[in-house]
Tab-separated table of N, CA and C in Angstrom:
chain	number	residue	atom	x	y	z
A	1	UNK	N	110.683	151.970	75.628
A	1	UNK	CA	109.852	151.974	76.392
A	1	UNK	C	109.147	150.636	76.844
A	2	UNK	N	109.055	150.684	78.096
A	2	UNK	CA	108.869	149.381	78.651
A	2	UNK	C	107.404	148.949	79.542
A	3	UNK	N	106.602	148.074	78.712
A	3	UNK	CA	105.150	148.275	79.432
A	3	UNK	C	105.189	147.259	80.372
A	4	UNK	N	104.503	147.833	81.908
A	4	UNK	CA	104.451	147.020	82.917
A	4	UNK	C	103.226	146.304	83.025
A	5	UNK	N	102.149	146.880	82.476
A	5	UNK	CA	100.925	146.132	82.379
A	5	UNK	C	100.101	147.031	81.413
A	6	UNK	N	98.907	145.869	80.698
A	6	UNK	CA	97.956	146.574	79.968
A	6	UNK	C	96.769	146.599	80.391
A	7	UNK	N	96.336	147.888	80.411
A	7	UNK	CA	95.443	148.369	81.367
A	7	UNK	C	94.129	147.963	80.486
A	8	UNK	N	94.089	147.981	79.204
A	8	UNK	CA	92.607	147.481	78.340
A	8	UNK	C	93.138	147.234	76.934
A	9	UNK	N	92.138	146.373	76.176
A	9	UNK	CA	92.523	146.523	74.857
A	9	UNK	C	91.636	146.490	73.548
A	10	UNK	N	91.518	147.168	73.066
A	10	UNK	CA	90.454	147.281	71.760
A	10	UNK	C	90.886	147.047	70.489
A	11	UNK	N	90.216	146.202	69.516
A	11	UNK	CA	90.742	146.209	68.075
A	11	UNK	C	90.071	147.146	67.453
A	12	UNK	N	90.950	148.088	66.591
A	12	UNK	CA	90.856	148.706	65.868
A	12	UNK	C	91.048	148.847	64.384
A	13	UNK	N	90.479	149.621	63.809
A	13	UNK	CA	90.645	149.613	62.136
A	13	UNK	C	91.795	150.316	62.027
A	14	UNK	N	92.760	150.259	60.515
A	14	UNK	CA	93.687	151.115	60.342
A	14	UNK	C	93.270	152.701	60.004
A	15	UNK	N	91.898	152.580	59.611
A	15	UNK	CA	91.527	154.209	59.524
A	15	UNK	C	91.396	155.046	60.750
A	16	UNK	N	91.170	153.997	61.831
A	16	UNK	CA	90.864	154.808	63.066
A	16	UNK	C	92.333	155.031	63.860
A	17	UNK	N	93.251	153.925	63.582
A	17	UNK	CA	94.301	154.306	64.126
A	17	UNK	C	95.232	155.530	63.298
A	18	UNK	N	94.586	155.463	62.255
A	18	UNK	CA	95.290	157.048	61.373
A	18	UNK	C	94.923	158.052	62.013
A	19	UNK	N	93.835	157.811	62.575
A	19	UNK	CA	93.122	158.939	62.796
A	19	UNK	C	93.788	159.411	64.716
A	20	UNK	N	93.870	158.545	65.473
A	20	UNK	CA	94.784	158.716	66.534
A	20	UNK	C	96.277	159.218	66.369
A	21	UNK	N	96.506	158.862	65.432
A	21	UNK	CA	98.067	159.409	65.183
A	21	UNK	C	98.080	160.551	64.930
A	22	UNK	N	97.314	160.856	63.992
A	22	UNK	CA	97.163	162.356	63.525
A	22	UNK	C	97.012	163.284	64.801
A	23	UNK	N	96.151	162.746	65.566
A	23	UNK	CA	95.998	163.346	66.957
A	23	UNK	C	97.175	163.452	67.675
A	24	UNK	N	97.727	162.661	67.732
A	24	UNK	CA	98.916	162.295	68.470
A	24	UNK	C	99.990	163.530	67.920
A	25	UNK	N	99.980	163.413	66.765
A	25	UNK	CA	101.115	164.275	65.925
A	25	UNK	C	100.804	165.544	66.191
A	26	UNK	N	99.332	166.198	65.782
A	26	UNK	CA	99.306	167.484	66.045
A	26	UNK	C	99.563	168.192	67.492
A	27	UNK	N	99.141	166.877	68.478
A	27	UNK	CA	99.409	167.613	69.994
A	27	UNK	C	101.016	167.562	70.159
A	28	UNK	N	101.921	166.804	69.424
A	28	UNK	CA	103.381	167.032	69.586
A	28	UNK	C	103.828	167.960	68.997
A	29	UNK	N	103.473	168.602	67.794
A	29	UNK	CA	103.707	169.947	66.636
A	29	UNK	C	103.146	170.755	67.680
A	30	UNK	N	102.149	170.856	68.136
A	30	UNK	CA	101.562	172.377	69.176
A	30	UNK	C	102.882	172.512	70.306
A	31	UNK	N	102.858	171.391	70.804
A	31	UNK	CA	103.980	171.595	72.069
A	31	UNK	C	105.146	171.734	71.585
A	32	UNK	N	105.712	171.332	70.293
A	32	UNK	CA	107.032	171.642	69.775
A	32	UNK	C	107.883	170.745	69.815
A	33	UNK	N	106.961	169.274	70.297
A	33	UNK	CA	107.864	167.960	70.571
A	33	UNK	C	108.190	167.541	69.098
A	34	UNK	N	109.342	166.694	68.948
A	34	UNK	CA	109.889	166.079	68.037
A	34	UNK	C	109.079	164.589	68.204
A	35	UNK	N	108.894	164.649	66.348
A	35	UNK	CA	108.026	163.128	66.413
A	35	UNK	C	109.149	162.560	66.024
A	36	UNK	N	109.195	161.005	67.129
A	36	UNK	CA	110.185	160.010	66.881
A	36	UNK	C	110.213	159.190	65.633
A	37	UNK	N	111.008	158.540	65.110
A	37	UNK	CA	111.161	157.868	63.910
A	37	UNK	C	109.685	156.617	64.056
A	38	UNK	N	109.693	156.098	65.028
A	38	UNK	CA	108.429	154.972	65.169
A	38	UNK	C	107.296	155.461	64.593
A	39	UNK	N	106.588	156.831	65.683
A	39	UNK	CA	105.728	157.521	65.018
A	39	UNK	C	105.823	157.888	63.885
A	40	UNK	N	106.518	158.748	63.406
A	40	UNK	CA	107.143	159.150	61.666
A	40	UNK	C	106.313	157.813	60.732
A	41	UNK	N	106.857	156.580	61.090
A	41	UNK	CA	106.831	155.382	60.421
A	41	UNK	C	105.459	154.767	60.203
A	42	UNK	N	104.839	155.115	61.441
A	42	UNK	CA	103.668	154.217	61.906
A	42	UNK	C	102.309	155.458	61.245
A	43	UNK	N	102.823	156.494	61.229
A	43	UNK	CA	101.588	157.237	60.158
A	43	UNK	C	101.851	157.469	59.163
A	44	UNK	N	103.054	157.152	58.227
A	44	UNK	CA	103.528	157.033	56.972
A	44	UNK	C	102.589	155.481	56.381
A	45	UNK	N	102.481	154.628	57.406
A	45	UNK	CA	102.245	153.571	56.873
A	45	UNK	C	100.522	153.621	57.221
A	46	UNK	N	99.865	154.422	57.947
A	46	UNK	CA	98.694	154.194	58.161
A	46	UNK	C	98.468	155.056	56.858
A	47	UNK	N	98.625	155.948	56.570
A	47	UNK	CA	98.364	156.720	55.360
A	47	UNK	C	98.499	156.308	54.266
A	48	UNK	N	99.496	155.576	54.194
A	48	UNK	CA	99.688	154.309	52.780
A	48	UNK	C	98.899	153.482	52.578
A	49	UNK	N	98.113	152.868	53.750
A	49	UNK	CA	97.153	151.672	53.585
A	49	UNK	C	95.876	151.905	53.911
A	50	UNK	N	95.424	152.743	54.466
A	50	UNK	CA	94.395	153.435	54.919
A	50	UNK	C	93.177	153.637	53.908
A	51	UNK	N	92.360	153.030	53.716
A	51	UNK	CA	91.358	153.121	52.265
A	51	UNK	C	90.021	153.682	52.499
A	52	UNK	N	89.878	154.323	53.893
A	52	UNK	CA	88.379	154.690	54.134
A	52	UNK	C	88.536	155.691	54.858
A	53	UNK	N	87.644	156.384	55.410
A	53	UNK	CA	87.575	157.058	56.562
A	53	UNK	C	87.206	156.006	57.850
A	54	UNK	N	87.499	156.521	58.969
A	54	UNK	CA	87.342	156.198	60.529
A	54	UNK	C	85.760	155.681	60.361
A	55	UNK	N	84.887	156.523	60.349
A	55	UNK	CA	83.663	156.287	60.729
A	55	UNK	C	83.201	155.024	59.398
A	56	UNK	N	83.403	155.198	57.922
A	56	UNK	CA	83.075	154.096	57.455
A	56	UNK	C	84.003	153.078	57.849
A	57	UNK	N	84.842	152.595	58.391
A	57	UNK	CA	85.286	151.441	58.487
A	57	UNK	C	85.129	150.954	59.553
A	58	UNK	N	84.380	151.418	60.896
A	58	UNK	CA	83.592	150.925	61.857
A	58	UNK	C	82.515	150.860	61.573
A	59	UNK	N	81.604	151.735	60.529
A	59	UNK	CA	80.425	151.144	60.252
A	59	UNK	C	80.569	149.653	59.414
A	60	UNK	N	81.531	149.296	58.639
A	60	UNK	CA	81.769	148.486	57.926
A	60	UNK	C	81.524	147.177	58.793
A	61	UNK	N	82.896	146.986	59.458
A	61	UNK	CA	83.042	146.089	60.719
A	61	UNK	C	81.664	145.879	61.649
A	62	UNK	N	80.684	147.165	62.036
A	62	UNK	CA	79.821	146.550	62.682
A	62	UNK	C	78.698	145.570	61.720
A	63	UNK	N	78.346	146.004	60.605
A	63	UNK	CA	78.162	145.266	59.626
A	63	UNK	C	78.160	143.875	59.375
A	64	UNK	N	79.399	143.963	59.181
A	64	UNK	CA	79.554	142.716	58.661
A	64	UNK	C	79.793	141.689	60.002
A	65	UNK	N	79.932	142.131	61.445
A	65	UNK	CA	79.546	141.301	62.562
A	65	UNK	C	78.280	140.451	62.776
A	66	UNK	N	77.388	141.409	61.844
A	66	UNK	CA	75.998	141.230	61.806
A	66	UNK	C	75.724	140.107	61.354
A	67	UNK	N	76.638	139.225	60.081
A	67	UNK	CA	76.737	138.414	59.227
A	67	UNK	C	76.857	137.023	59.994
A	68	UNK	N	76.327	135.710	59.591
A	68	UNK	CA	76.931	134.639	60.168
A	68	UNK	C	78.543	134.268	59.716
A	69	UNK	N	79.168	133.572	60.340
A	69	UNK	CA	80.547	132.949	60.824
A	69	UNK	C	81.564	134.125	60.433
A	70	UNK	N	81.153	135.189	61.273
A	70	UNK	CA	82.066	136.368	61.224
A	70	UNK	C	82.686	136.702	62.562
A	71	UNK	N	83.851	136.630	62.640
A	71	UNK	CA	84.170	137.258	64.042
A	71	UNK	C	85.266	138.165	63.833
A	72	UNK	N	85.037	139.262	65.450
A	72	UNK	CA	85.670	140.451	65.401
A	72	UNK	C	87.044	140.520	64.654
A	73	UNK	N	87.785	139.848	64.897
A	73	UNK	CA	88.992	139.682	64.235
A	73	UNK	C	89.229	139.650	62.913
A	74	UNK	N	88.530	139.258	62.439
A	74	UNK	CA	88.372	138.838	60.789
A	74	UNK	C	87.420	140.016	60.111
A	75	UNK	N	86.788	140.670	60.816
A	75	UNK	CA	85.828	141.932	60.243
A	75	UNK	C	86.641	143.341	60.420
A	76	UNK	N	87.572	143.287	61.192
A	76	UNK	CA	88.720	143.852	61.274
A	76	UNK	C	89.658	144.148	60.143
A	77	UNK	N	90.108	143.038	59.580
A	77	UNK	CA	90.852	142.230	58.560
A	77	UNK	C	90.369	142.928	57.431
A	78	UNK	N	88.701	142.389	57.328
A	78	UNK	CA	88.261	143.049	55.920
A	78	UNK	C	88.088	144.207	55.956
A	79	UNK	N	87.718	145.397	56.869
A	79	UNK	CA	87.845	146.278	57.037
A	79	UNK	C	89.011	146.938	56.359
A	80	UNK	N	90.261	146.421	56.907
A	80	UNK	CA	91.607	147.165	57.028
A	80	UNK	C	92.160	146.694	55.504
A	81	UNK	N	91.724	145.606	55.064
A	81	UNK	CA	92.572	144.927	53.552
A	81	UNK	C	91.137	145.595	52.391
A	82	UNK	N	89.953	145.516	52.590
A	82	UNK	CA	89.092	145.925	51.782
A	82	UNK	C	89.001	145.187	50.722
A	83	UNK	N	89.377	143.812	50.435
A	83	UNK	CA	89.551	143.197	49.616
A	83	UNK	C	88.041	143.291	48.947
A	84	UNK	N	88.671	143.209	47.265
A	84	UNK	CA	88.207	143.073	45.592
A	84	UNK	C	87.644	142.018	45.369
A	85	UNK	N	88.004	140.562	45.606
A	85	UNK	CA	87.782	139.446	44.840
A	85	UNK	C	87.240	138.455	46.031
A	86	UNK	N	86.690	137.017	45.470
A	86	UNK	CA	86.074	136.337	46.250
A	86	UNK	C	87.401	135.321	47.112
A	87	UNK	N	88.639	135.770	46.087
A	87	UNK	CA	89.878	134.752	46.554
A	87	UNK	C	90.594	135.383	47.671
A	88	UNK	N	90.606	137.048	47.595
A	88	UNK	CA	91.219	137.725	48.616
A	88	UNK	C	90.352	137.887	50.065
A	89	UNK	N	88.982	137.430	49.778
A	89	UNK	CA	88.109	137.244	51.098
A	89	UNK	C	88.351	135.551	51.872
A	90	UNK	N	88.312	134.630	50.334
A	90	UNK	CA	88.662	133.463	51.329
A	90	UNK	C	90.485	133.458	51.856
A	91	UNK	N	91.257	134.045	51.638
A	91	UNK	CA	92.578	134.114	52.112
A	91	UNK	C	92.495	134.533	53.241
A	92	UNK	N	91.400	135.240	53.751
A	92	UNK	CA	91.002	136.113	55.407
A	92	UNK	C	90.764	135.020	56.120
A	93	UNK	N	90.038	133.815	55.517
A	93	UNK	CA	89.490	133.049	55.982
A	93	UNK	C	90.287	131.656	56.087
A	94	UNK	N	91.194	131.379	55.791
A	94	UNK	CA	92.279	130.579	55.365
A	94	UNK	C	92.132	129.583	56.723
A	95	UNK	N	92.466	130.233	57.769
A	95	UNK	CA	92.877	129.579	58.734
A	95	UNK	C	91.731	128.941	59.791
A	96	UNK	N	90.412	129.453	59.337
A	96	UNK	CA	89.132	129.138	59.970
A	96	UNK	C	88.570	127.778	59.575
A	97	UNK	N	87.771	127.146	60.310
A	97	UNK	CA	87.335	125.509	59.990
A	97	UNK	C	86.430	125.493	59.199
A	98	UNK	N	85.508	126.608	58.677
A	98	UNK	CA	84.280	126.581	57.693
A	98	UNK	C	84.931	127.338	56.691
A	99	UNK	N	83.975	126.651	55.583
A	99	UNK	CA	83.806	127.652	54.588
A	99	UNK	C	82.937	128.451	54.183
A	100	UNK	N	82.686	129.329	53.286
A	100	UNK	CA	81.738	130.510	53.099
A	100	UNK	C	81.471	129.756	51.681
A	101	UNK	N	80.005	130.011	51.368
A	101	UNK	CA	79.622	129.879	50.054
A	101	UNK	C	79.549	131.019	49.326
A	102	UNK	N	79.378	131.325	47.998
A	102	UNK	CA	79.508	132.216	46.817
A	102	UNK	C	78.440	133.315	47.764
A	103	UNK	N	77.420	133.047	47.998
A	103	UNK	CA	76.792	134.048	48.283
A	103	UNK	C	77.182	134.972	49.533
A	104	UNK	N	77.394	134.171	50.646
A	104	UNK	CA	78.227	135.076	51.604
A	104	UNK	C	79.302	135.628	51.057
A	105	UNK	N	80.081	135.489	50.526
A	105	UNK	CA	80.984	136.121	49.659
A	105	UNK	C	80.951	137.442	48.886
A	106	UNK	N	79.585	137.222	48.403
A	106	UNK	CA	79.526	138.243	47.552
A	106	UNK	C	78.363	139.444	48.554
A	107	UNK	N	77.969	138.926	49.724
A	107	UNK	CA	77.577	139.845	50.385
A	107	UNK	C	78.132	140.491	51.263
A	108	UNK	N	79.350	139.991	51.553
A	108	UNK	CA	80.340	140.609	52.360
A	108	UNK	C	81.138	141.611	51.601
A	109	UNK	N	81.366	141.151	50.012
A	109	UNK	CA	82.168	142.092	49.057
A	109	UNK	C	81.140	142.984	49.014
A	110	UNK	N	79.945	143.360	48.662
A	110	UNK	CA	78.586	144.231	48.710
A	110	UNK	C	79.325	145.179	49.771
A	111	UNK	N	78.946	144.955	50.893
A	111	UNK	CA	79.136	145.706	51.972
A	111	UNK	C	80.667	146.096	52.150
A	112	UNK	N	81.960	145.670	51.500
A	112	UNK	CA	83.113	146.413	51.225
A	112	UNK	C	83.001	147.405	50.427
A	113	UNK	N	82.208	147.053	49.131
A	113	UNK	CA	82.219	147.842	48.067
A	113	UNK	C	81.246	149.208	48.743
A	114	UNK	N	80.290	149.120	49.354
A	114	UNK	CA	79.165	150.442	50.171
A	114	UNK	C	80.505	151.147	50.697
A	115	UNK	N	81.361	150.273	51.649
A	115	UNK	CA	82.247	151.358	52.517
A	115	UNK	C	83.218	152.216	51.933
A	116	UNK	N	83.528	151.720	50.630
A	116	UNK	CA	84.661	152.354	49.830
A	116	UNK	C	84.237	153.400	48.992
A	117	UNK	N	82.283	153.662	49.039
A	117	UNK	CA	82.219	154.843	48.130
A	117	UNK	C	82.427	156.058	48.732
């Protein structure tokens, strides 16, 4: 597949990608098309690592974006990985030029915990 130009770009969480891949899979199965190797692998990966529903993941991203020191890319990574400890959160911020307080980390972990319920 050769891409000539990118029409639009949007950051998506892994659960949202999983939902889109399942829609594509259903369309192809209904039209009796074969699922390609790459599509099967992508669906398998999304199912294996997706930890919540697309709605909860997007809600988590929106809540995280309201926090100070939060970039969209990091919010998406947090929603994908669903870190369970301060150290896991710190590793996501390793390349950033600022450090997070314990309170900020705890607030993020609380939001992640809510999204996993």
